[in-house]
Structures are given as C-alpha cells and as structure tokens.
Coordinates of C-alpha atoms and ligand atoms in Angstrom, one line a residue:
P1 CA 15.5 21.8 -20.4
T2 CA 18.6 21.9 -22.8
M3 CA 19.5 18.9 -24.8
A4 CA 22.4 18.1 -22.5
H5 CA 20.1 18.4 -19.4
S6 CA 17.3 16.3 -20.7
K7 CA 19.8 13.6 -21.8
A8 CA 20.9 13.3 -18.1
L9 CA 17.4 12.7 -17.0
L10 CA 15.6 9.3 -17.0
V11 CA 12.6 9.6 -19.3
L12 CA 9.9 7.1 -18.9
E13 CA 7.3 6.0 -21.7
N14 CA 3.9 4.4 -21.4
F15 CA 3.6 0.8 -22.0
I16 CA 0.7 0.0 -24.5
G17 CA -0.1 -3.1 -26.5
G18 CA 3.3 -4.5 -25.7
K19 CA 5.3 -1.3 -26.8
F20 CA 6.8 1.5 -25.2
V21 CA 5.3 4.8 -26.4
P22 CA 6.3 8.4 -25.9
C23 CA 3.9 11.0 -24.5
S24 CA 3.3 14.6 -25.9
S25 CA 3.9 16.0 -22.4
Y26 CA 5.8 15.0 -19.1
I27 CA 5.9 15.6 -15.5
D28 CA 9.1 16.1 -13.4
S29 CA 9.8 13.5 -10.8
Y30 CA 12.2 14.2 -7.9
N31 CA 14.8 12.3 -6.0
P32 CA 13.5 12.8 -2.3
S33 CA 16.7 12.3 -0.8
T34 CA 18.6 15.1 -2.8
G35 CA 15.6 17.3 -3.9
D36 CA 16.7 17.1 -7.5
V37 CA 14.7 16.5 -10.6
Y38 CA 15.9 13.3 -12.0
C39 CA 13.2 11.7 -14.0
R40 CA 10.5 12.6 -16.4
V41 CA 7.1 10.9 -16.3
P42 CA 4.6 10.9 -19.0
D43 CA 1.7 13.2 -18.3
S44 CA -0.8 10.9 -19.9
G45 CA -4.6 11.9 -20.4
K46 CA -7.7 10.6 -22.1
E47 CA -5.9 9.8 -25.3
E48 CA -3.3 7.6 -23.7
V49 CA -5.9 6.0 -21.5
E50 CA -8.1 5.4 -24.6
A51 CA -5.2 3.6 -26.5
A52 CA -4.3 1.4 -23.4
V53 CA -7.8 0.3 -22.9
K54 CA -8.3 -0.5 -26.5
A55 CA -5.1 -2.7 -26.2
A56 CA -6.3 -4.5 -23.2
K57 CA -9.7 -5.1 -24.8
D58 CA -8.1 -6.6 -27.9
A59 CA -5.8 -8.9 -25.7
F60 CA -8.7 -10.0 -23.4
P61 CA -10.4 -12.9 -25.7
V62 CA -7.0 -14.8 -26.0
W63 CA -5.8 -14.2 -22.5
S64 CA -9.0 -15.1 -20.8
S65 CA -9.3 -18.3 -22.7
K66 CA -5.8 -19.6 -21.6
S67 CA -5.8 -22.2 -19.0
P68 CA -5.0 -21.1 -15.2
L69 CA -1.9 -23.4 -15.6
E70 CA -0.6 -21.4 -18.7
R71 CA -1.0 -18.1 -16.9
S72 CA 0.3 -19.5 -13.8
Q73 CA 3.6 -20.5 -15.6
I74 CA 3.8 -16.9 -17.2
L75 CA 3.4 -15.3 -13.6
N76 CA 6.1 -17.6 -12.3
K77 CA 8.4 -16.5 -15.1
L78 CA 7.8 -13.0 -14.3
A79 CA 8.6 -13.3 -10.6
D80 CA 11.9 -15.1 -11.6
L81 CA 12.9 -12.2 -13.9
I82 CA 12.1 -9.5 -11.2
E83 CA 14.0 -11.6 -8.6
H84 CA 17.0 -11.9 -11.0
D85 CA 17.1 -8.0 -11.1
L86 CA 16.2 -7.6 -7.5
E87 CA 19.1 -5.3 -6.8
A88 CA 18.5 -2.9 -9.7
F89 CA 14.8 -2.6 -8.7
A90 CA 15.6 -2.1 -5.1
Q91 CA 18.0 0.7 -6.1
A92 CA 15.5 2.3 -8.3
E93 CA 12.6 2.1 -5.7
S94 CA 14.9 3.6 -3.0
K95 CA 16.2 6.5 -5.3
D96 CA 12.4 7.2 -6.6
Q97 CA 10.6 6.9 -3.3
G98 CA 13.3 8.0 -0.6
K99 CA 13.0 4.6 1.4
T100 CA 16.1 2.9 2.6
I101 CA 17.8 0.5 0.3
T102 CA 17.5 -2.0 3.1
F103 CA 13.8 -1.8 3.0
A104 CA 13.6 -1.8 -0.7
R105 CA 15.9 -5.0 -0.8
T106 CA 14.3 -6.9 2.2
V107 CA 10.5 -5.8 1.8
D108 CA 9.4 -4.1 -1.4
I109 CA 10.9 -6.1 -4.1
P110 CA 10.9 -9.4 -2.5
R111 CA 7.3 -8.9 -1.9
A112 CA 6.6 -7.9 -5.5
V113 CA 8.2 -11.2 -6.5
H114 CA 6.1 -13.1 -3.9
N115 CA 3.0 -11.4 -5.2
F116 CA 3.4 -13.1 -8.6
R117 CA 4.4 -16.4 -7.3
F118 CA 1.7 -16.3 -4.8
F119 CA -1.3 -15.8 -7.2
A120 CA 0.5 -18.1 -9.9
S121 CA 0.0 -20.9 -7.2
S122 CA -3.4 -19.9 -5.7
I123 CA -5.1 -19.6 -9.1
L124 CA -4.7 -23.3 -9.5
H125 CA -6.5 -24.3 -6.2
H126 CA -10.0 -22.5 -6.4
V127 CA -13.0 -24.6 -6.4
T128 CA -16.6 -23.5 -7.2
E129 CA -19.7 -24.4 -5.4
C130 CA -22.1 -27.1 -6.3
T131 CA -25.4 -27.8 -4.5
E132 CA -28.1 -30.7 -5.4
M133 CA -31.8 -30.4 -5.2
P134 CA -33.1 -33.9 -5.6
T135 CA -36.8 -33.2 -5.0
M136 CA -36.6 -30.8 -7.9
G137 CA -34.2 -33.1 -10.1
C138 CA -31.8 -30.2 -10.1
V139 CA -28.1 -29.6 -9.7
H140 CA -26.7 -26.1 -9.3
Y141 CA -23.1 -24.9 -9.7
T142 CA -21.2 -21.7 -9.9
S143 CA -18.8 -20.8 -12.6
R144 CA -16.4 -18.0 -12.5
A145 CA -15.0 -15.9 -15.4
P146 CA -12.7 -13.0 -15.8
V147 CA -14.6 -9.7 -16.0
G148 CA -12.7 -7.8 -18.7
V149 CA -10.3 -4.8 -18.4
A150 CA -9.3 -4.0 -15.0
G151 CA -8.2 -0.5 -14.0
L152 CA -5.5 -0.5 -11.3
I153 CA -4.5 2.6 -9.5
S154 CA -1.7 2.5 -6.8
P155 CA 0.1 5.0 -4.4
W156 CA 3.6 6.1 -3.9
N157 CA 4.5 4.5 -0.5
L158 CA 5.2 0.8 -1.5
P159 CA 5.2 1.4 -5.4
L160 CA 5.9 -1.9 -7.0
Y161 CA 4.9 -3.9 -4.0
L162 CA 1.3 -2.6 -4.0
L163 CA 1.0 -2.4 -7.9
T164 CA 1.9 -6.1 -8.3
W165 CA -0.5 -7.0 -5.5
K166 CA -3.1 -6.0 -8.0
I167 CA -1.6 -6.9 -11.3
A168 CA -0.9 -10.5 -10.2
P169 CA -4.5 -11.5 -9.1
A170 CA -6.0 -9.6 -12.1
I171 CA -4.1 -11.4 -14.8
A172 CA -4.1 -14.6 -13.1
C173 CA -7.8 -14.8 -13.1
G174 CA -7.7 -13.9 -16.9
N175 CA -8.5 -10.3 -17.0
T176 CA -6.4 -7.8 -18.9
V177 CA -5.2 -4.5 -17.2
V178 CA -4.5 -0.8 -17.4
A179 CA -2.5 0.2 -14.3
K180 CA -1.7 3.7 -13.3
P181 CA 1.1 4.0 -10.7
S182 CA 1.7 7.2 -8.6
E183 CA 3.1 10.0 -10.6
M184 CA 5.6 10.3 -7.9
T185 CA 7.0 6.8 -8.0
S186 CA 6.7 5.3 -11.5
V187 CA 10.2 4.0 -12.2
T188 CA 9.9 0.4 -11.1
A189 CA 6.5 -0.1 -12.9
W190 CA 8.3 1.0 -16.0
M191 CA 11.2 -1.3 -15.3
M192 CA 8.7 -4.3 -14.8
C193 CA 7.2 -3.5 -18.3
K194 CA 10.7 -4.1 -19.9
L195 CA 10.4 -7.9 -18.5
L196 CA 6.8 -8.9 -19.6
E197 CA 7.6 -9.9 -23.2
K198 CA 10.4 -12.1 -21.9
A199 CA 8.1 -13.5 -19.4
G200 CA 5.7 -14.4 -22.0
V201 CA 3.0 -11.9 -21.2
P202 CA 1.1 -11.2 -24.5
P203 CA 1.0 -7.6 -25.7
G204 CA -1.9 -5.9 -24.4
V205 CA -2.5 -7.9 -21.3
V206 CA -0.7 -5.4 -18.9
N207 CA -0.7 -1.9 -20.0
V208 CA 0.9 1.0 -18.0
V209 CA -0.2 4.4 -18.5
F210 CA 1.8 6.9 -16.1
G211 CA 0.5 10.4 -15.1
T212 CA -1.4 12.2 -12.5
G213 CA -4.5 11.2 -10.8
A214 CA -6.5 14.1 -11.9
K215 CA -5.9 13.5 -15.7
A216 CA -4.7 9.8 -16.2
G217 CA -6.3 8.3 -13.2
E218 CA -9.8 9.9 -13.7
A219 CA -9.6 9.0 -17.5
L220 CA -9.3 5.4 -16.4
V221 CA -12.0 5.7 -13.6
C222 CA -14.4 7.2 -16.1
H223 CA -13.9 4.8 -19.1
P224 CA -17.0 3.0 -19.9
D225 CA -15.0 -0.2 -21.0
V226 CA -13.3 -0.6 -17.7
P227 CA -15.9 -2.3 -15.5
L228 CA -13.6 -2.8 -12.4
I229 CA -11.4 -0.5 -10.5
S230 CA -8.9 -1.6 -7.8
F231 CA -7.6 1.4 -5.9
T232 CA -5.2 1.8 -3.1
G233 CA -4.6 5.4 -1.9
S234 CA -6.3 8.1 0.2
T235 CA -9.8 8.1 1.5
L236 CA -10.4 11.6 -0.1
T237 CA -9.3 10.3 -3.6
A238 CA -11.6 7.1 -3.0
Q239 CA -14.6 9.4 -2.5
R240 CA -13.8 11.1 -5.8
I241 CA -13.3 7.7 -7.5
T242 CA -16.7 6.5 -6.2
E243 CA -18.4 9.4 -7.5
K244 CA -16.8 9.4 -10.7
S245 CA -17.5 5.8 -11.4
A246 CA -21.0 5.7 -10.0
P247 CA -22.7 6.5 -13.5
H248 CA -21.1 3.3 -14.8
C249 CA -21.9 1.1 -11.7
K250 CA -18.5 0.0 -11.5
R251 CA -17.1 -2.8 -9.2
L252 CA -14.7 -1.1 -6.7
S253 CA -12.0 -2.2 -4.3
L254 CA -10.9 0.4 -2.2
E255 CA -7.7 0.1 0.2
L256 CA -7.5 3.4 2.1
G257 CA -5.9 5.2 5.0
G258 CA -5.6 4.3 8.6
K259 CA -5.0 5.7 12.1
N260 CA -3.8 2.7 13.7
P261 CA -3.8 2.1 17.5
A262 CA -1.5 0.0 19.4
I263 CA -2.8 -1.0 22.9
I264 CA -0.3 -2.0 25.4
F265 CA -1.5 -3.6 28.7
D266 CA 0.6 -3.7 31.8
D267 CA 1.4 -7.4 31.3
A268 CA 3.0 -6.9 27.9
D269 CA 6.4 -8.3 27.3
L270 CA 8.1 -4.9 26.8
S271 CA 11.3 -6.3 25.5
Q272 CA 9.3 -7.5 22.4
C273 CA 6.7 -4.7 22.4
I274 CA 9.0 -1.8 22.4
P275 CA 11.3 -2.5 19.5
T276 CA 8.1 -3.8 17.3
T277 CA 6.3 -0.7 18.1
V278 CA 9.2 1.5 17.2
R279 CA 9.2 -0.2 14.0
S280 CA 5.5 -0.2 13.3
S281 CA 5.6 3.4 14.0
F282 CA 8.6 4.4 12.0
A283 CA 9.2 1.8 9.3
N284 CA 9.4 3.2 5.6
Q285 CA 9.3 6.7 7.4
G286 CA 6.0 6.0 8.7
E287 CA 4.7 5.9 5.3
I288 CA 2.8 2.6 5.4
C289 CA -1.0 2.5 5.7
L290 CA -0.5 -0.1 8.5
C291 CA 1.9 2.0 10.7
T292 CA 1.0 2.7 14.3
S293 CA 0.3 6.4 15.2
R294 CA -1.6 6.1 18.4
I295 CA 0.0 4.2 21.2
F296 CA -2.3 3.6 24.3
V297 CA -0.2 2.3 27.2
Q298 CA -1.8 1.2 30.5
R299 CA -1.3 3.7 33.4
G300 CA 0.9 1.5 35.6
I301 CA 3.6 1.1 33.0
Y302 CA 3.2 4.3 31.1
S303 CA 6.3 6.2 32.4
E304 CA 8.7 3.2 32.0
F305 CA 7.3 2.5 28.5
L306 CA 7.6 6.1 27.4
K307 CA 11.2 6.3 28.6
R308 CA 12.3 3.1 26.9
F309 CA 10.2 3.8 23.8
V310 CA 11.9 7.3 23.3
A311 CA 15.5 5.8 23.9
E312 CA 14.9 3.1 21.3
A313 CA 13.2 5.5 18.8
K314 CA 16.5 7.7 19.2
K315 CA 18.5 4.7 18.1
W316 CA 16.9 4.8 14.6
K317 CA 19.4 6.6 12.1
T318 CA 18.0 9.1 9.7
G319 CA 19.8 10.0 6.5
N320 CA 21.1 8.9 3.1
P321 CA 18.7 6.0 2.0
S322 CA 21.4 4.4 0.0
D323 CA 23.6 3.8 3.1
P324 CA 22.6 0.3 4.4
T325 CA 23.1 1.2 7.9
I326 CA 20.2 4.0 7.9
D327 CA 16.9 3.1 9.2
V328 CA 14.8 6.3 8.1
G329 CA 15.1 7.6 4.6
A330 CA 13.5 10.7 3.0
L331 CA 9.7 11.3 2.8
I332 CA 8.2 11.5 -0.4
S333 CA 7.9 15.1 -1.3
K334 CA 8.6 18.6 0.0
E335 CA 4.8 19.2 0.4
H336 CA 4.3 16.1 2.2
L337 CA 7.3 16.8 4.6
E338 CA 5.7 20.3 5.2
K339 CA 2.4 18.7 6.0
V340 CA 3.8 16.2 8.5
R341 CA 5.9 19.0 10.2
N342 CA 2.7 20.9 10.6
Y343 CA 1.1 18.2 12.4
V344 CA 3.9 18.3 15.0
K345 CA 3.5 22.2 15.3
R346 CA -0.2 21.9 15.9
A347 CA 0.5 19.2 18.6
Q348 CA 2.9 21.5 20.3
A349 CA 0.6 24.5 20.0
E350 CA -2.3 22.4 21.8
G351 CA 0.1 21.8 24.6
A352 CA 1.6 18.3 23.7
R353 CA 5.1 17.4 24.6
V354 CA 7.4 16.4 21.8
L355 CA 9.8 14.0 23.4
C356 CA 12.2 13.4 20.4
G357 CA 12.7 14.1 16.9
E358 CA 11.3 17.1 14.9
G359 CA 12.2 20.5 16.4
V360 CA 13.9 18.8 19.4
D361 CA 16.9 17.0 18.3
P362 CA 19.4 18.1 15.7
L363 CA 19.2 16.3 12.2
A364 CA 22.7 16.0 10.7
L365 CA 22.7 15.0 7.1
P366 CA 25.6 14.6 4.5
P367 CA 26.1 17.4 2.1
V368 CA 24.4 15.7 -0.8
N369 CA 21.2 15.3 1.2
Q370 CA 21.1 18.8 2.6
K371 CA 17.9 19.4 0.1
G372 CA 16.4 16.2 0.8
Y373 CA 13.0 15.8 2.6
F374 CA 14.2 14.2 5.9
M375 CA 12.7 14.2 9.2
L376 CA 13.7 12.5 12.5
P377 CA 11.3 9.8 14.1
T378 CA 9.2 12.0 16.5
V379 CA 7.4 11.0 19.6
I380 CA 4.7 13.1 21.0
A381 CA 2.9 12.6 24.2
E382 CA 0.0 14.2 26.3
V383 CA -2.1 14.7 23.1
K384 CA -5.8 14.7 23.5
D385 CA -7.9 12.2 21.7
E386 CA -9.7 14.8 19.8
S387 CA -6.5 16.5 18.5
C388 CA -6.0 16.2 14.8
C389 CA -2.9 14.3 15.6
M390 CA -4.9 11.6 17.2
Q391 CA -7.8 11.7 14.5
E392 CA -6.0 12.3 11.1
E393 CA -3.7 10.1 9.1
I394 CA -0.4 11.8 9.2
F395 CA 1.5 9.2 7.1
G396 CA 5.1 10.1 8.3
P397 CA 7.5 9.3 11.1
V398 CA 5.3 10.7 14.0
T399 CA 3.6 8.7 16.6
C400 CA 1.5 9.6 19.7
V401 CA 1.7 8.0 23.2
V402 CA -1.1 8.2 25.8
A403 CA -2.2 6.8 28.9
F404 CA -5.3 4.6 29.6
D405 CA -6.7 2.9 32.7
T406 CA -9.3 0.2 31.8
E407 CA -9.8 -2.2 29.0
E408 CA -13.4 -1.0 28.5
E409 CA -12.0 2.6 28.2
V410 CA -9.2 1.8 25.8
I411 CA -11.6 -0.1 23.3
K412 CA -13.9 2.9 23.0
R413 CA -10.8 5.3 22.5
A414 CA -9.3 3.1 20.0
N415 CA -12.4 2.9 18.1
G416 CA -13.0 6.7 18.3
V417 CA -11.7 7.6 14.9
K418 CA -13.2 7.5 11.4
Y419 CA -10.6 4.9 10.3
G420 CA -10.4 1.0 10.9
L421 CA -7.5 -0.5 9.1
A422 CA -5.1 -2.2 11.3
A423 CA -4.5 -2.5 15.2
T424 CA -2.0 -4.2 17.5
V425 CA -2.7 -5.6 20.9
W426 CA 0.1 -6.4 23.5
S427 CA -0.8 -8.5 26.4
S428 CA 0.2 -11.9 27.9
N429 CA -3.4 -12.6 28.9
V430 CA -4.8 -14.9 26.2
G431 CA -8.5 -14.3 27.1
R432 CA -8.0 -10.5 26.8
V433 CA -6.1 -10.6 23.7
H434 CA -9.1 -12.4 22.0
R435 CA -11.7 -10.1 23.7
V436 CA -10.1 -7.0 22.7
A437 CA -9.4 -8.3 19.2
H438 CA -13.1 -9.0 18.6
R439 CA -14.1 -5.6 19.8
L440 CA -11.9 -3.5 17.8
Q441 CA -13.2 -1.9 14.6
S442 CA -10.3 -2.8 12.5
G443 CA -9.9 -5.1 9.4
L444 CA -6.8 -6.5 10.7
V445 CA -5.7 -7.0 14.6
W446 CA -2.2 -8.2 15.2
T447 CA -1.5 -9.4 18.8
N448 CA 2.0 -9.2 20.2
C449 CA 3.4 -8.8 16.7
W450 CA 3.1 -6.4 13.6
L451 CA 2.8 -6.9 9.8
V452 CA 2.9 -10.7 9.8
R453 CA 0.9 -11.4 6.8
D454 CA -0.5 -14.6 5.3
L455 CA -1.6 -13.6 1.8
N456 CA -4.3 -16.2 1.9
L457 CA -6.4 -14.3 4.2
P458 CA -8.4 -11.1 3.8
F459 CA -6.6 -7.8 3.9
G460 CA -8.4 -4.5 4.0
G461 CA -10.1 -1.9 6.1
M462 CA -13.5 -1.0 7.9
K463 CA -15.2 2.4 8.0
A464 CA -13.1 5.0 6.0
S465 CA -10.3 2.6 5.7
G466 CA -11.9 0.8 2.7
I467 CA -14.5 -1.3 0.9
G468 CA -13.6 -4.8 0.0
R469 CA -11.0 -7.2 0.8
E470 CA -7.9 -8.5 -1.0
G471 CA -6.1 -11.9 -0.5
A472 CA -6.2 -15.3 -2.3
K473 CA -10.1 -15.9 -2.1
D474 CA -11.1 -12.3 -2.0
S475 CA -9.2 -11.1 -4.9
Y476 CA -10.3 -14.1 -6.9
E477 CA -13.8 -13.2 -6.2
F478 CA -13.2 -9.4 -7.0
F479 CA -11.4 -10.2 -10.3
T480 CA -14.0 -12.7 -11.5
E481 CA -17.7 -12.7 -12.3
V482 CA -19.8 -15.6 -10.8
K483 CA -22.7 -17.2 -12.4
T484 CA -25.1 -19.7 -11.0
I485 CA -26.2 -22.3 -13.3
T486 CA -29.1 -24.8 -12.8
I487 CA -29.3 -28.0 -14.6
K488 CA -32.4 -30.1 -14.5
H489 CA -31.9 -33.8 -15.2
Ligands
NAD501 P1 -3.6 9.4 -3.3 O1 -5.0 9.0 -3.1 O2 -3.3 10.7 -3.4 O3 -3.1 8.6 -4.6 C1 -3.3 7.4 -5.0 C2 -3.3 7.1 -6.5 O4 -4.4 7.6 -7.0 C3 -2.2 7.8 -7.3 O5 -1.8 7.0 -8.3 C4 -2.9 9.0 -7.8 O6 -2.3 9.6 -8.9 C5 -4.3 8.4 -8.0 N1 -5.3 9.5 -8.0 C6 -5.3 10.8 -7.4 N2 -6.5 11.4 -7.8 C7 -7.2 10.6 -8.3 C8 -8.5 10.7 -9.1 N3 -9.2 11.8 -9.0 N4 -8.8 9.8 -10.0 C9 -8.2 8.6 -10.1 N5 -6.9 8.5 -9.5 C10 -6.5 9.4 -8.7 O7 -2.9 8.6 -2.2 P2 -1.2 8.6 -1.9 O8 -1.0 9.9 -1.3 O9 -0.6 8.3 -3.3 O10 -1.0 7.3 -1.0 C11 -1.0 7.5 0.4 C12 -2.3 7.1 0.8 O11 -2.6 5.7 0.5 C13 -2.5 7.1 2.4 O12 -3.8 7.5 2.8 C14 -2.4 5.5 2.7 O13 -2.9 5.2 4.0 C15 -3.0 4.8 1.6 N6 -2.5 3.6 1.5 C16 -3.4 2.5 1.7 C17 -3.2 1.2 1.7 C18 -4.0 0.1 2.1 O14 -3.7 -1.1 1.5 N7 -5.2 0.2 2.7 C19 -1.8 1.0 1.3 C20 -0.9 2.0 1.0 C21 -1.3 3.3 1.2

C-alpha cells in the first residue's frame, strides 16, 4: 500500500513486556459489514512468541508472590478502566467482528468487565482442603500455587468477552500469560493492552501476540516453557493443539463447538419459548457456541410452533451493525458466509424446506453495506437427522426445526450428534424437565430459558465439545497446581 493508504489503516502492534512492539509482517483485517480492509494485524511467529514467553517468565516470580488481595485490586482497576471506555470498546468490537453495536454494548463489553470483577472477587474466597489422621499422628492439607506462563488462545465470535474469561482467572491465580486472540478480531485485545499499565498490571504479566493460528498459535502451543494452554475454538483446531502439545504433556482446557438442541414439549409456554428460541438461534448472527441449531418440537404443536417461529424470525432486522435498531449484523468473513450459505443449499438439495431467509426473502442493505457479509435469519424444516445441517456445526443464522413424538425418542435424537455443549428444554412439567436434563449428553442444560449464566458454576462441553470446565472453582483448579502436604506431629 501507498503511504497515504497505509496511514488510513489502523495498525496494531504486539504487546510484550509492557511495551508495544512492531512486527516485521502484517495481515489484513476486514470490516465484515463493508468488506473493506481497515486494519493491519501483526503476523507474529516463533520469534515474537519467544520474546513474549520470556517476558512472561521474567514477570512470574514477582507477580506470583503478590497476595490475592493485591492482584484482586489490580483486576478491579482494569475492570473500571474498560468500563469507563465501554462505548469505544463496543464500537471497535462491532466494526471488527460485524456484530451489532447493541450486542457489543449490552453483552460483549459488559461481560469482559464482569469477568475481571468476578475473578477479582472469587480469588479471595477459595479454601484448600485439610484432613486429619489421628491414628498416624498426621495432618494432611493441600496448597495451591500458580503454574507459570499460561498460553491463551481465543476465537473471533466473542473476542474480548472470551479472551478476558481466560486472562482474568489466569492472572488472578498468579500466573503470567501470553495471549493470542483470533487474527480476525484483534482490535479490542490491543485496546485493552493500552490500559494495563494504568491499572497497575506489571510489565510482562499480560503479553499479547497477534497473528494466525498456524504461525503464532502453534508457536505458543509448542513452546516448552508454556505448561498450560486454555483454548476456545473449533474441535478441529483442538485436535491439532492436542497433538502438538502432547510431547510436552501440557495441561489443556478445550472449549469447542456445539450442535445444540432445543426440545419443545407440547406443554411449553410458547409465548416465552418462541422469542427465546429465535434469540438462541440468531443472536450474534448465530455465531455463539451455545446457539440453538436443532429444534425438536412435539408433533401436536409442530405446525403452530413453526408458523409462529417463522413469523418471529422474520421480525429480526438484518443490516448495518452500527444501527441500534438492527438485530442481525454481518458474518465474520466472506469465506464463512459462503460456508454457511452452502449448508442451506445442501439442505435444499436433500429435499428440506427453507421457510424464510437465505434464498427465500429479499435482503435489502444500505449502499455502504453492499459488499458486507450479510445473511438473513434462515429457518429450515423437514431436515433428516443424518443430514449435515443436523450433524455439523454451522455457526451462522441458520436453524432446523423437526417434529418428534415421545420423550424417549427425542432424547435419543438430541444425543445423536458428536457434540455435547448446551441444550434447552421447554416444558411446564417439572418432573419431565429434570428427567430430560439428566439424560441429555450436554455440559449445560437450560430449561425454559437460554444463556442465563452463573459464573460460579462449571461451563464447558462433553464429547467433541471439549475437555475441562471453566468457572470460579474450575478455572482456579485449572490455573493452579495442587500439592498435598503431610505433617506428622
Ligand atoms: P478456530 O479453531 O479456527 O480458531 C480459534 C483460535 O485458534 C484462533 O485464535 C486461531 O487463530 C487459533 N488457531 C487456529 N489454528 C491453530 C493452531 N494450529 N494452533 C494454535 N492455534 C490455532 O475457531 P474460530 O473459527 O475462531 O471460532 C469458532 C469456533 O469456536 C466454533 O467452533 C465455536 O463453536 C467455537 N467456540 C466455542 C466456545 C466454547 O466456549 N465452547 C465459545 C466460542 C466459540
């Protein structure tokens, strides 16, 4: 690019040892709602990762010996600083990711702030175990210590939200970190780095290396001085990370994809269920690992449900993400949009019916968004359980609706995928709700609601949806090493 051109672009730098450092090469980053390149992201590799790991190792002795209270105060300060700039962060997240400004303002950035406050508080309340063995004259107790340099790798769908969900517990426990955000959504992580010094985070405690998974991500995963990796992303990448880290016996936390069912019994309160299920299908363009993509509806209410569900889905407005009245923004990339569209085409080719959205309804966009990666909320019916649309994670604004007859049958069908992240159950029968929740192979089950989270409790998936859990106690256990000490008196 010419000087004039490159000046107009936002250029990010790595954050290593408390300083912003330029990189020798860069990757283009797109604004998904216009299709324009607007930002350049460092294309880091081994060398940059090496420098960041060294800075993190150097910072570890001092940071790990601070009291939980000192670290807690710093986390709270950082939360305040992000909150103070909430609007700027929300604007940046919306522009970088394509999500609506409303979603960024009400979900992404408030949650990033909350992540720091939550772990600032929870780190003060852990207790370790102690047992007595009087016949042996012994007391046993456990102690927990931070592990060292944590490698944190996060995806593009909820950029700052998911990155801070890892940074906060890691540093609260006394580790130092090297984080690698998705190369497609790096801006808010870079903005956060600008606040670290003011918050009192010592240099080297939080290092951020930008770049691709293949180069920067893999260099981090393969680094011998990074004993633990917390990863959120796709199952395919997790398999690669597992393979690459195996020679070092690294501790892994893997939060992966989903193919989440909603099960709607004929006694469900449809006035609650329908708007919530539209939201669970299409929020953040369907780009949330917890989004519903298989809706099982009991036969007796199937036609009524479908009619009302499609009518509700059609109310969701797709368009310019910076318009606060818009419900559906742009998908992350041109390639991803193509991938999501192809699923709809394949479903049609298999004989399924597309009831609204892609290929059925017109999509009117303002002139500035003509080259953006937009797609209407799409509802597909009469899809076979074995179809790729019912088996694979689509990660876009597409949901399938099918009918079922019995409880036994629907549990089997809901469990009939390789994933097991989140399920929702709709029924007013308390007994049934508990019964079904217990039998679903799913790390999270929401009944008569969706996405209501208490961060104290475990979050994570079964089967191909992940290994390990995150939450107050689970993250504490992951980010610390436990030791059992026995004292004879
Ligand atoms: P992805 O796996 O392509 O990338 C995730 C991160 O891993 C990115 O930072 C990427 O650069 C990096 N990466 C890619 N290859 C790598 C490698 N070989 N070594 C190290 N790092 C590598 O996933 P994505 O497309 O960014 O995100 C979408 C996926 O994330 C979906 O499958 C979604 O379900 C999942 N997700 C899961 C959760 C959860 O909590 N379970 C939350 C959000 C998203």
